[in-house]
Tab-separated table of C-alpha atoms in Angstrom:
chain	number	residue	atom	x	y	z
U	23	UNK	CA	5.644	-2.952	-40.651
U	24	UNK	CA	3.467	0.648	-41.186
U	25	UNK	CA	6.353	4.393	-41.648
U	26	UNK	CA	7.221	5.699	-39.249
U	27	UNK	CA	5.195	8.165	-39.195
U	28	UNK	CA	1.724	6.063	-38.753
U	29	UNK	CA	2.868	4.016	-36.199
U	30	UNK	CA	3.472	7.121	-33.746
U	31	UNK	CA	-0.092	8.395	-34.966
U	32	UNK	CA	-1.070	5.370	-33.712
U	33	UNK	CA	1.299	5.429	-31.029
U	34	UNK	CA	-0.646	8.831	-30.095
U	35	UNK	CA	-3.942	8.072	-30.944
U	36	UNK	CA	-3.907	4.976	-28.046
U	37	UNK	CA	-2.281	6.810	-26.333
U	38	UNK	CA	-4.887	9.896	-26.498
U	39	UNK	CA	-7.503	7.477	-25.268
U	40	UNK	CA	-5.564	6.206	-22.649
U	41	UNK	CA	-4.719	8.837	-21.209
U	42	UNK	CA	-8.235	10.337	-20.301
U	43	UNK	CA	-9.830	7.166	-19.952
U	44	UNK	CA	-6.851	7.987	-17.006
U	45	UNK	CA	-7.831	11.025	-16.249
U	46	UNK	CA	-10.904	9.373	-15.474
U	47	UNK	CA	-10.074	6.190	-13.447
U	48	UNK	CA	-7.040	8.174	-11.038
U	49	UNK	CA	-9.599	10.835	-10.221
U	50	UNK	CA	-12.090	8.090	-9.650
U	51	UNK	CA	-9.166	6.686	-7.279
U	52	UNK	CA	-8.167	10.016	-5.962
U	53	UNK	CA	-11.750	10.819	-4.794
U	54	UNK	CA	-12.129	7.463	-3.333
U	55	UNK	CA	-8.857	6.824	-1.465
U	56	UNK	CA	-9.643	11.635	-0.130
U	57	UNK	CA	-13.385	10.289	0.677
U	58	UNK	CA	-11.423	7.369	2.534
U	59	UNK	CA	-8.939	9.583	4.377
U	60	UNK	CA	-11.219	11.695	5.295
U	61	UNK	CA	-13.661	9.715	6.541
U	62	UNK	CA	-11.303	7.823	9.026
U	63	UNK	CA	-9.306	8.668	11.518
U	64	UNK	CA	-5.070	8.513	10.295
U	65	UNK	CA	-4.147	6.072	12.437
U	66	UNK	CA	-7.064	3.272	11.004
U	67	UNK	CA	-6.839	5.403	8.061
U	68	UNK	CA	-3.068	4.338	8.361
U	69	UNK	CA	-3.478	0.457	9.437
U	70	UNK	CA	-6.250	-0.540	6.993
U	71	UNK	CA	-3.161	1.365	4.243
U	72	UNK	CA	-0.898	-0.952	5.603
U	73	UNK	CA	-2.940	-4.758	5.206
U	74	UNK	CA	-3.844	-3.191	1.677
U	75	UNK	CA	-0.270	-2.564	0.811
U	76	UNK	CA	0.826	-6.377	1.824
U	77	UNK	CA	-2.564	-7.756	-0.553
U	78	UNK	CA	-1.775	-5.734	-3.112
U	79	UNK	CA	2.677	-6.328	-2.314
U	80	UNK	CA	1.448	-10.401	-2.575
U	81	UNK	CA	-0.863	-9.891	-5.759
U	82	UNK	CA	1.846	-8.360	-7.652
U	83	UNK	CA	4.336	-11.668	-6.905
U	84	UNK	CA	1.672	-14.129	-7.440
U	85	UNK	CA	1.746	-13.016	-11.042
U	86	UNK	CA	4.753	-14.262	-11.657
U	87	UNK	CA	5.682	-12.078	-13.988
U	88	UNK	CA	3.794	-14.191	-16.992
U	89	UNK	CA	1.149	-11.258	-17.463
U	90	UNK	CA	4.237	-9.666	-19.229
U	91	UNK	CA	5.114	-12.776	-20.860
U	92	UNK	CA	2.008	-13.142	-21.897
U	93	UNK	CA	2.347	-9.850	-24.141
U	94	UNK	CA	5.095	-10.294	-25.546
U	95	UNK	CA	4.557	-14.092	-26.572
U	96	UNK	CA	1.073	-12.819	-27.783
U	97	UNK	CA	2.425	-10.415	-30.328
U	98	UNK	CA	5.864	-12.370	-31.657
U	99	UNK	CA	3.075	-15.857	-32.068
U	100	UNK	CA	3.204	-16.644	-35.828
U	101	UNK	CA	-0.441	-17.793	-35.857
U	102	UNK	CA	-4.327	-18.007	-33.546
U	103	UNK	CA	-3.401	-21.767	-32.070
U	104	UNK	CA	-0.408	-20.583	-30.960
U	105	UNK	CA	-1.377	-17.514	-29.190
U	106	UNK	CA	-4.411	-19.764	-27.788
U	107	UNK	CA	-1.733	-21.845	-25.947
U	108	UNK	CA	0.099	-18.789	-25.077
U	109	UNK	CA	-3.430	-17.663	-23.380
U	110	UNK	CA	-4.222	-20.807	-21.596
U	111	UNK	CA	-0.575	-21.661	-20.350
U	112	UNK	CA	-0.785	-17.750	-19.112
U	113	UNK	CA	-3.799	-18.076	-17.132
U	114	UNK	CA	-3.920	-21.859	-16.008
U	115	UNK	CA	0.221	-20.650	-14.179
U	116	UNK	CA	-1.367	-17.309	-12.958
U	117	UNK	CA	-4.353	-18.800	-11.353
U	118	UNK	CA	-2.561	-21.618	-9.596
U	119	UNK	CA	-0.185	-19.269	-8.212
U	120	UNK	CA	-2.772	-16.964	-7.043
U	121	UNK	CA	-4.214	-19.926	-5.258
U	122	UNK	CA	-1.038	-20.252	-3.999
U	123	UNK	CA	-0.057	-16.816	-1.966
U	124	UNK	CA	-4.004	-16.816	-0.704
U	125	UNK	CA	-2.820	-20.213	1.369
U	126	UNK	CA	0.526	-18.330	2.515
U	127	UNK	CA	-1.324	-15.659	3.311
U	128	UNK	CA	-3.696	-16.499	5.913
U	129	UNK	CA	-1.639	-19.153	7.082
U	130	UNK	CA	0.897	-15.764	7.848
U	131	UNK	CA	-1.402	-12.920	8.404
U	132	UNK	CA	-0.936	-12.878	12.655
U	133	UNK	CA	3.640	-12.422	11.087
U	134	UNK	CA	2.649	-9.662	9.664
U	135	UNK	CA	1.119	-8.706	12.371
U	136	UNK	CA	3.162	-9.176	14.662
U	137	UNK	CA	5.997	-8.247	12.506
U	138	UNK	CA	4.054	-4.833	13.012
U	139	UNK	CA	2.756	-4.879	15.363
U	140	UNK	CA	0.019	-3.332	14.475
U	141	UNK	CA	-2.627	-4.906	16.662
U	142	UNK	CA	-5.687	-4.762	14.043
U	143	UNK	CA	-3.866	-5.951	10.483
U	144	UNK	CA	-4.801	-10.014	10.984
U	145	UNK	CA	-9.000	-9.202	11.404
U	146	UNK	CA	-7.393	-6.331	8.312
U	147	UNK	CA	-4.751	-8.679	6.277
U	148	UNK	CA	-8.359	-10.702	6.145
U	149	UNK	CA	-11.053	-9.070	4.919
U	150	UNK	CA	-8.857	-8.172	1.903
U	151	UNK	CA	-7.166	-11.797	0.727
U	152	UNK	CA	-9.415	-11.989	-2.801
U	153	UNK	CA	-7.710	-9.180	-3.511
U	154	UNK	CA	-5.457	-11.307	-4.343
U	155	UNK	CA	-7.713	-13.532	-6.331
U	156	UNK	CA	-8.967	-11.454	-8.604
U	157	UNK	CA	-6.216	-8.934	-9.331
U	158	UNK	CA	-3.778	-11.554	-11.073
U	159	UNK	CA	-6.924	-12.421	-13.401
U	160	UNK	CA	-7.244	-8.492	-13.787
U	161	UNK	CA	-3.951	-8.351	-15.155
U	162	UNK	CA	-3.534	-11.199	-17.170
U	163	UNK	CA	-6.869	-10.570	-18.766
U	164	UNK	CA	-5.882	-6.523	-19.240
U	165	UNK	CA	-2.624	-8.338	-20.921
U	166	UNK	CA	-3.902	-9.542	-23.285
U	167	UNK	CA	-6.256	-6.736	-24.595
U	168	UNK	CA	-3.120	-5.082	-25.250
U	169	UNK	CA	-1.065	-7.589	-26.521
U	170	UNK	CA	-4.021	-7.515	-29.380
U	171	UNK	CA	-3.598	-3.418	-29.563
U	172	UNK	CA	-6.986	-3.490	-28.536
U	173	UNK	CA	-6.345	-0.112	-26.129
U	174	UNK	CA	-10.964	0.760	-26.194
U	175	UNK	CA	-11.743	-2.853	-24.377
U	176	UNK	CA	-8.610	-2.116	-22.380
U	177	UNK	CA	-9.193	1.666	-20.878
U	178	UNK	CA	-13.401	0.262	-20.976
U	179	UNK	CA	-12.193	-2.120	-18.225
U	180	UNK	CA	-9.491	-0.820	-16.587
U	181	UNK	CA	-10.351	3.030	-15.752
U	182	UNK	CA	-14.329	2.931	-17.389
U	183	UNK	CA	-16.038	0.226	-15.778
U	184	UNK	CA	-14.155	-1.630	-12.931
U	185	UNK	CA	-12.973	1.708	-11.402
U	186	UNK	CA	-16.173	3.440	-11.936
U	187	UNK	CA	-18.491	0.056	-10.025
U	188	UNK	CA	-15.896	0.046	-7.351
U	189	UNK	CA	-16.305	3.254	-6.478
U	190	UNK	CA	-19.807	3.187	-6.597
U	191	UNK	CA	-20.256	0.149	-4.259
U	192	UNK	CA	-17.974	2.638	-1.594
U	193	UNK	CA	-20.295	5.814	-1.847
U	194	UNK	CA	-22.486	3.595	-1.002
U	195	UNK	CA	-21.931	2.819	1.979
U	196	UNK	CA	-20.022	5.721	3.012
U	197	UNK	CA	-24.417	6.938	1.898
U	198	UNK	CA	-25.038	4.035	4.892
U	199	UNK	CA	-22.182	5.233	7.306
U	200	UNK	CA	-20.407	2.314	6.726
U	201	UNK	CA	-16.267	3.698	5.772
U	202	UNK	CA	-14.092	1.263	6.594
U	203	UNK	CA	-16.304	-1.665	5.073
U	204	UNK	CA	-16.520	0.648	1.215
U	205	UNK	CA	-12.836	0.753	1.744
U	206	UNK	CA	-12.621	-2.742	1.763
U	207	UNK	CA	-15.646	-3.073	-0.490
U	208	UNK	CA	-13.398	-0.942	-2.545
U	209	UNK	CA	-10.354	-1.992	-3.091
U	210	UNK	CA	-11.464	-6.051	-3.168
U	211	UNK	CA	-13.937	-5.528	-6.103
U	212	UNK	CA	-11.970	-2.467	-7.912
U	213	UNK	CA	-9.469	-5.892	-9.638
U	214	UNK	CA	-13.272	-7.711	-9.943
U	215	UNK	CA	-15.322	-5.484	-12.164
U	216	UNK	CA	-11.847	-4.763	-14.158
U	217	UNK	CA	-11.581	-9.333	-14.161
U	218	UNK	CA	-15.087	-9.717	-15.620
U	219	UNK	CA	-15.431	-7.379	-17.948
U	220	UNK	CA	-12.185	-8.040	-19.180
U	221	UNK	CA	-13.370	-11.481	-19.728
U	222	UNK	CA	-16.495	-10.385	-21.126
U	223	UNK	CA	-14.484	-8.500	-24.630
U	224	UNK	CA	-11.847	-12.284	-24.475
U	225	UNK	CA	-15.241	-13.983	-25.080
U	226	UNK	CA	-16.469	-11.961	-27.572
U	227	UNK	CA	-13.645	-12.368	-29.583
U	228	UNK	CA	-13.603	-15.725	-29.096
U	229	UNK	CA	-10.526	-16.218	-27.847
U	230	UNK	CA	-11.694	-17.810	-24.433
U	231	UNK	CA	-13.875	-19.843	-26.587
U	232	UNK	CA	-13.569	-23.919	-26.910
U	233	UNK	CA	-11.156	-24.002	-23.995
U	234	UNK	CA	-11.269	-28.386	-24.029
U	235	UNK	CA	-10.059	-27.797	-28.421
U	236	UNK	CA	-6.753	-25.747	-28.042
U	237	UNK	CA	-4.576	-26.175	-24.726
U	238	UNK	CA	-0.735	-25.653	-23.902
U	239	UNK	CA	2.308	-28.191	-23.960
U	240	UNK	CA	4.727	-28.102	-21.808
U	241	UNK	CA	7.217	-26.187	-24.573
U	242	UNK	CA	4.677	-23.161	-24.953
U	243	UNK	CA	4.625	-23.280	-20.545
U	244	UNK	CA	8.224	-23.667	-20.418
U	245	UNK	CA	9.010	-21.025	-22.845
U	246	UNK	CA	6.418	-18.741	-20.775
U	247	UNK	CA	8.372	-19.396	-17.493
U	248	UNK	CA	11.125	-18.761	-18.873
U	249	UNK	CA	10.803	-15.255	-20.420
U	250	UNK	CA	8.508	-14.460	-18.100
U	251	UNK	CA	10.874	-15.680	-14.382
U	252	UNK	CA	12.969	-13.175	-14.644
U	253	UNK	CA	10.625	-10.189	-14.729
U	254	UNK	CA	8.727	-12.165	-11.693
U	255	UNK	CA	11.591	-10.854	-9.790
U	256	UNK	CA	12.249	-7.911	-11.720
U	257	UNK	CA	8.411	-6.934	-10.757
U	258	UNK	CA	8.704	-8.542	-7.296
U	259	UNK	CA	11.806	-5.600	-7.083
U	260	UNK	CA	9.712	-2.386	-8.686
U	261	UNK	CA	6.686	-3.619	-6.531
U	262	UNK	CA	9.201	-3.596	-3.627
U	263	UNK	CA	11.010	-0.363	-5.376
U	264	UNK	CA	7.431	1.090	-5.101
U	265	UNK	CA	5.887	-0.195	-2.100
U	266	UNK	CA	8.532	-0.270	0.579
U	267	UNK	CA	9.009	3.079	2.358
U	268	UNK	CA	5.627	1.930	2.839
U	269	UNK	CA	6.340	-0.889	5.026
U	270	UNK	CA	8.796	0.269	6.326
U	271	UNK	CA	8.015	3.488	7.895
U	272	UNK	CA	5.296	1.236	9.057
U	273	UNK	CA	8.283	-1.200	11.414
U	274	UNK	CA	9.974	2.550	12.280
U	275	UNK	CA	7.323	5.114	12.926
U	276	UNK	CA	2.915	4.791	14.333
U	277	UNK	CA	0.460	4.196	12.425
U	278	UNK	CA	-1.246	7.259	11.097
U	279	UNK	CA	3.077	8.480	9.895
U	280	UNK	CA	1.964	5.689	7.205
U	281	UNK	CA	-2.106	7.095	7.028
U	282	UNK	CA	0.324	10.207	5.915
U	283	UNK	CA	1.944	8.675	3.696
U	284	UNK	CA	0.128	6.651	2.660
U	285	UNK	CA	-2.322	9.544	1.237
U	286	UNK	CA	-0.298	11.231	-1.086
U	287	UNK	CA	0.737	8.115	-2.886
U	288	UNK	CA	-2.871	8.193	-5.674
U	289	UNK	CA	-1.141	11.895	-6.052
U	290	UNK	CA	2.642	10.749	-6.614
U	291	UNK	CA	1.451	8.882	-9.844
U	292	UNK	CA	1.118	11.708	-11.988
U	293	UNK	CA	4.685	11.868	-12.631
U	294	UNK	CA	3.512	8.284	-14.428
U	295	UNK	CA	0.073	8.638	-15.624
U	296	UNK	CA	1.564	9.791	-19.050
U	297	UNK	CA	3.891	6.939	-19.365
U	298	UNK	CA	1.483	4.287	-18.296
U	299	UNK	CA	-1.298	6.285	-21.116
U	300	UNK	CA	2.219	4.969	-24.208
U	301	UNK	CA	3.303	2.362	-22.530
U	302	UNK	CA	-0.348	0.045	-23.723
U	303	UNK	CA	1.405	0.494	-27.213
U	304	UNK	CA	4.322	0.815	-27.228
U	305	UNK	CA	5.424	-2.719	-26.450
U	306	UNK	CA	4.428	-4.682	-28.586
U	307	UNK	CA	5.021	-2.136	-31.626
U	308	UNK	CA	8.673	-1.452	-29.574
U	309	UNK	CA	8.789	-5.538	-30.221
U	310	UNK	CA	8.071	-5.328	-34.274
U	311	UNK	CA	10.457	-2.646	-34.590
U	312	UNK	CA	13.021	-5.360	-33.145
U	313	UNK	CA	11.833	-7.630	-34.360
U	314	UNK	CA	12.034	-6.858	-37.953
U	315	UNK	CA	15.528	-5.299	-36.797
U	316	UNK	CA	14.652	-1.911	-37.445
U	317	UNK	CA	17.176	-0.418	-34.537
U	318	UNK	CA	16.645	3.742	-36.124
U	319	UNK	CA	12.657	3.814	-36.180
U	320	UNK	CA	13.125	1.764	-32.298
U	321	UNK	CA	15.236	4.960	-31.123
U	322	UNK	CA	13.515	7.959	-33.048
U	323	UNK	CA	9.947	6.380	-30.963
U	324	UNK	CA	11.462	5.332	-28.508
U	325	UNK	CA	12.870	9.604	-28.067
U	326	UNK	CA	9.720	10.685	-29.473
U	327	UNK	CA	7.831	8.729	-27.025
U	328	UNK	CA	9.370	9.614	-24.079
U	329	UNK	CA	8.803	14.101	-24.762
U	330	UNK	CA	5.825	13.707	-25.760
U	331	UNK	CA	4.548	12.115	-21.975
U	332	UNK	CA	7.543	14.258	-20.510
U	333	UNK	CA	5.261	17.578	-22.137
U	334	UNK	CA	2.443	16.106	-20.496
U	335	UNK	CA	3.792	15.198	-17.174
U	336	UNK	CA	5.878	18.648	-16.477
U	337	UNK	CA	3.010	21.074	-15.878
U	338	UNK	CA	1.548	18.574	-13.340
U	339	UNK	CA	4.202	17.999	-11.293
U	340	UNK	CA	5.592	21.870	-11.337
U	341	UNK	CA	2.563	22.277	-9.866
U	342	UNK	CA	2.521	19.340	-6.385
U	343	UNK	CA	6.112	20.172	-6.385
U	344	UNK	CA	6.380	24.028	-5.881
U	345	UNK	CA	2.374	24.299	-4.225
U	346	UNK	CA	2.443	20.628	-2.419
U	347	UNK	CA	1.024	22.505	0.782
U	348	UNK	CA	-2.050	23.628	-0.549
U	349	UNK	CA	-2.825	20.196	-2.349
U	350	UNK	CA	-2.578	18.700	0.315
U	351	UNK	CA	-4.847	20.505	2.545
U	352	UNK	CA	-7.477	21.454	-0.056
U	353	UNK	CA	-7.524	17.304	-1.230
U	354	UNK	CA	-7.721	16.330	2.374
U	355	UNK	CA	-7.595	18.463	4.862
U	356	UNK	CA	-5.632	20.082	8.001
U	357	UNK	CA	-3.976	17.073	9.511
U	358	UNK	CA	-2.315	15.709	7.050
U	359	UNK	CA	-0.568	18.368	6.441
U	360	UNK	CA	3.056	16.395	7.495
U	361	UNK	CA	2.310	15.271	3.371
U	362	UNK	CA	3.744	18.011	2.135
U	363	UNK	CA	7.457	17.723	2.142
U	364	UNK	CA	6.925	13.974	0.954
U	365	UNK	CA	4.466	14.869	-2.102
U	366	UNK	CA	7.221	17.570	-2.569
U	367	UNK	CA	10.187	14.907	-2.863
U	368	UNK	CA	8.259	12.253	-4.814
U	369	UNK	CA	6.952	15.247	-7.420
U	370	UNK	CA	10.245	16.122	-8.014
U	371	UNK	CA	12.179	12.904	-7.972
U	372	UNK	CA	10.620	10.718	-9.809
U	373	UNK	CA	9.596	13.040	-12.379
U	374	UNK	CA	12.868	10.988	-14.435
U	375	UNK	CA	10.591	8.568	-15.080
U	376	UNK	CA	8.697	10.576	-16.971
U	377	UNK	CA	12.080	11.629	-18.813
U	378	UNK	CA	13.667	8.099	-18.761
U	379	UNK	CA	10.670	7.502	-20.816
U	380	UNK	CA	9.454	3.008	-21.358
U	381	UNK	CA	13.173	1.487	-20.777
U	382	UNK	CA	11.202	-0.991	-19.233
U	383	UNK	CA	9.185	-2.300	-22.534
U	384	UNK	CA	12.325	-1.348	-24.837
U	385	UNK	CA	14.038	-4.423	-22.537
U	386	UNK	CA	10.800	-6.146	-22.689
U	387	UNK	CA	10.763	-5.017	-26.590
U	388	UNK	CA	15.030	-6.303	-27.499
U	389	UNK	CA	14.339	-9.442	-25.587
U	390	UNK	CA	16.778	-8.908	-22.709
U	391	UNK	CA	14.568	-8.750	-19.858
U	392	UNK	CA	16.950	-9.325	-17.111
U	393	UNK	CA	17.962	-6.335	-17.300
U	394	UNK	CA	15.369	-4.943	-15.633
U	395	UNK	CA	15.918	-8.490	-12.542
U	396	UNK	CA	19.702	-6.505	-12.510
U	397	UNK	CA	18.361	-2.998	-11.975
U	398	UNK	CA	16.456	-3.143	-9.853
U	399	UNK	CA	18.187	-4.935	-7.763
U	400	UNK	CA	20.321	-2.440	-7.446
U	401	UNK	CA	17.307	0.213	-7.556
U	402	UNK	CA	16.142	-2.202	-4.494
U	403	UNK	CA	19.670	-3.201	-2.499
U	404	UNK	CA	20.063	1.541	-2.482
U	405	UNK	CA	16.188	1.360	-1.628
U	406	UNK	CA	16.166	-0.277	1.425
U	407	UNK	CA	19.692	1.162	2.646
U	408	UNK	CA	18.896	4.363	2.189
U	409	UNK	CA	15.927	4.002	4.399
U	410	UNK	CA	16.758	1.989	7.097
U	411	UNK	CA	19.879	5.325	7.588
U	412	UNK	CA	16.434	7.959	6.724
U	413	UNK	CA	13.459	7.111	8.106
U	414	UNK	CA	13.964	7.209	12.296
U	415	UNK	CA	15.824	10.735	11.522
U	416	UNK	CA	14.422	11.718	8.647
U	417	UNK	CA	11.060	10.404	9.165
U	418	UNK	CA	7.907	9.975	6.336
U	419	UNK	CA	10.313	12.544	4.533
U	420	UNK	CA	13.628	10.530	4.227
U	421	UNK	CA	11.375	7.548	2.756
U	422	UNK	CA	10.586	10.015	0.066
U	423	UNK	CA	14.043	10.996	-1.232
U	424	UNK	CA	15.035	6.711	-0.216
U	425	UNK	CA	12.531	5.930	-3.083
U	426	UNK	CA	12.915	8.397	-5.281
U	427	UNK	CA	16.874	7.533	-5.279
U	428	UNK	CA	15.726	4.202	-5.836
U	429	UNK	CA	14.088	4.409	-9.051
U	430	UNK	CA	16.460	6.604	-10.824
U	431	UNK	CA	19.245	3.832	-10.138
U	432	UNK	CA	17.313	1.503	-10.861
U	433	UNK	CA	15.891	3.930	-13.955
U	434	UNK	CA	19.663	4.552	-14.733
U	435	UNK	CA	21.143	1.380	-15.712
U	436	UNK	CA	18.380	0.078	-17.422
U	437	UNK	CA	18.811	3.201	-20.168
U	438	UNK	CA	22.890	2.457	-19.839
U	439	UNK	CA	22.088	-0.878	-21.126
U	440	UNK	CA	20.142	-0.033	-23.434
U	441	UNK	CA	22.082	2.528	-24.778
U	442	UNK	CA	24.517	-0.411	-24.982
U	443	UNK	CA	22.283	-3.266	-27.285
U	444	UNK	CA	20.692	-0.676	-29.718
U	445	UNK	CA	22.877	2.944	-29.322
U	446	UNK	CA	19.041	3.922	-28.001
U	447	UNK	CA	18.176	6.831	-26.016
U	448	UNK	CA	15.120	8.571	-24.096
U	449	UNK	CA	16.906	12.006	-24.193
U	450	UNK	CA	17.238	14.301	-25.855
U	451	UNK	CA	18.637	18.593	-26.290
U	452	UNK	CA	15.003	20.198	-26.784
U	453	UNK	CA	13.502	17.500	-23.980
U	454	UNK	CA	17.137	19.278	-21.798
U	455	UNK	CA	16.166	22.491	-22.766
U	456	UNK	CA	11.865	22.149	-21.847
U	457	UNK	CA	12.635	21.271	-18.343
U	458	UNK	CA	14.647	23.794	-17.898
U	459	UNK	CA	13.293	26.769	-19.311
U	460	UNK	CA	10.187	25.669	-17.716
U	461	UNK	CA	11.067	24.877	-14.005
U	462	UNK	CA	12.693	28.386	-14.109
U	463	UNK	CA	9.692	29.985	-15.144
U	464	UNK	CA	7.502	27.474	-13.098
U	465	UNK	CA	10.101	28.547	-9.461
U	466	UNK	CA	9.853	31.916	-10.689
U	467	UNK	CA	5.492	32.215	-10.023
U	468	UNK	CA	5.228	30.414	-7.056
U	469	UNK	CA	8.205	32.564	-5.954
U	470	UNK	CA	6.010	36.071	-7.123
U	471	UNK	CA	2.034	34.222	-5.597
U	472	UNK	CA	1.833	34.413	-1.860
U	473	UNK	CA	0.356	31.527	-0.038
U	474	UNK	CA	-1.871	30.420	0.002
U	475	UNK	CA	-3.316	30.117	-3.478
U	476	UNK	CA	-6.577	28.287	-2.852
U	477	UNK	CA	-8.266	26.341	-5.321
U	478	UNK	CA	-9.007	29.242	-8.350
U	479	UNK	CA	-5.097	29.715	-7.413
U	480	UNK	CA	-4.540	26.031	-7.878
U	481	UNK	CA	-6.136	25.507	-10.719
U	482	UNK	CA	-5.173	28.810	-12.955
U	483	UNK	CA	-1.339	28.124	-12.138
U	484	UNK	CA	-2.117	24.748	-13.871
U	485	UNK	CA	-3.566	26.100	-16.714
U	486	UNK	CA	-1.496	28.494	-17.283
U	487	UNK	CA	1.871	26.798	-17.364
U	488	UNK	CA	0.057	23.491	-19.791
U	489	UNK	CA	-0.688	27.302	-22.668
U	490	UNK	CA	2.601	27.951	-21.413
U	491	UNK	CA	4.887	25.278	-22.950
U	492	UNK	CA	4.364	25.117	-26.574
U	493	UNK	CA	5.512	28.883	-26.527
U	494	UNK	CA	8.320	27.604	-24.617
U	495	UNK	CA	9.037	24.595	-27.196
U	496	UNK	CA	8.377	27.139	-30.475
U	497	UNK	CA	10.394	30.298	-28.489
U	498	UNK	CA	13.622	27.694	-27.412
U	499	UNK	CA	13.432	26.099	-30.832
U	500	UNK	CA	12.820	22.702	-28.942
U	501	UNK	CA	10.133	21.018	-31.481
U	502	UNK	CA	10.902	18.086	-33.398
U	503	UNK	CA	9.760	16.660	-37.310
U	504	UNK	CA	8.146	14.575	-35.205
U	505	UNK	CA	5.850	16.869	-33.414
U	506	UNK	CA	5.708	19.124	-36.661
U	507	UNK	CA	4.484	16.026	-38.122
U	508	UNK	CA	1.812	14.491	-35.547
U	509	UNK	CA	0.373	18.308	-36.982
U	510	UNK	CA	0.078	17.114	-40.385
U	511	UNK	CA	-1.659	13.791	-39.408
U	512	UNK	CA	-4.186	15.492	-37.031
U	513	UNK	CA	-4.857	17.637	-40.395
U	514	UNK	CA	-4.793	14.642	-42.255
U	515	UNK	CA	-7.624	12.891	-40.206
U	516	UNK	CA	-9.700	15.670	-39.052
U	517	UNK	CA	-10.191	17.160	-43.036
U	518	UNK	CA	-8.606	20.561	-40.907
U	519	UNK	CA	-7.163	23.776	-42.784
U	520	UNK	CA	-4.042	22.981	-39.941
U	521	UNK	CA	-1.648	25.433	-42.242
U	522	UNK	CA	-1.615	28.553	-39.294
U	523	UNK	CA	-0.650	26.223	-37.290
U	524	UNK	CA	2.164	24.270	-38.974
U	525	UNK	CA	3.727	27.801	-39.677
U	526	UNK	CA	4.034	28.577	-36.355
U	527	UNK	CA	5.192	25.000	-35.336
U	528	UNK	CA	7.927	24.933	-38.388
U	529	UNK	CA	9.029	27.939	-36.273
U	530	UNK	CA	10.709	25.967	-33.472
U	531	UNK	CA	11.651	23.689	-35.229
């Protein structure tokens, strides 16, 4: 096992690669959503995205949590033969489940249309049904690359090549004045291209060659399923936590309200995109720490990665929460301004997702996947109840409040269990000081600036908040030794003399 400093350096390097790719991929995804939303009426956009939400939900359920089980079991396997058995068992189970889900959607698509009272949902579901095959396959392939700690191939497949190629198809159809077809093609081909690129890298490494030489035995399938089924239910619960708001808005409100709410969904990812950057490598690394019994080291990397996630996440979250009308108007136009309060609530509320750190990966690393099932069930139950109570009165803002509340309960319960089992926690006094001071400064800035601030003003505020962070860290003495160690690692690997930087950073320790 490498030293803690080396491990944190690897996590930071992996996260940097993933983050850069995610910035590109999410920017492409946001641009695609903006193009689709602007080119379609809110009612049609709402009905089409409602169909996509249903298909995406079914595709996630079809995974049965097996892709997460593949990563965990593959990382813990001691021989290459054992890894190959796990790989083929996972792909076989996911393929079977995906085919069954496609059949289920075909027979029940009429019921979905009647339940949501959406006239064209029947046809939209049929057009999007190939997604149910491509998406589970793409997640399984990415899970394997993750288990191998192959960060660069994974981000090329998921964020660069896959989404980039799908966006190219969208642009072609939009230029041909076929915006509706372009939207369908974009959503369907994104996981298709991800699958093809990821599978290419797996074939190249030799993992998927000679499939008949190594086949999974019953013991492998059973062990993978025993680990995965709680994650399957947990994934379904997490999915509903993330999507039940759109489904219930579709049930209670007109389709244009679905369109307003769905338009801000890519923007709320800003609260968790840094989380996704670190999670790629965190699970296999944390699994190694736990397997070797180093709970102190596990706790330390849990806390410090949470802090780094927060530092990346906080400026854009504050920007979106405090200047939501300007953000909505610039991206989607005046027609979507009713979604501004939703963006404020989701951005501010989902900051807890970043502050709670990598709790989901922690429960997998310590081999307690049922914790996620239990905590997710509580979060989902509260989410559904609050949606029923709040949507009829507060409409889409009520759905946003219900979603945030569900996440707080879900993550809070997980963190309590993690602390009980390992003594680990993502929170620290330094994190609390930094959030408090940065939030006060951002609120003061929003109160001083005239409205609207415009695109140039938003960019200036975002840059200012980002540049303020190291100043606030040092002035509030919120720097940790691990932060200083990361500077030393950078100095060592780049060969640059960073003595001045180290002296400044030390003042904040």
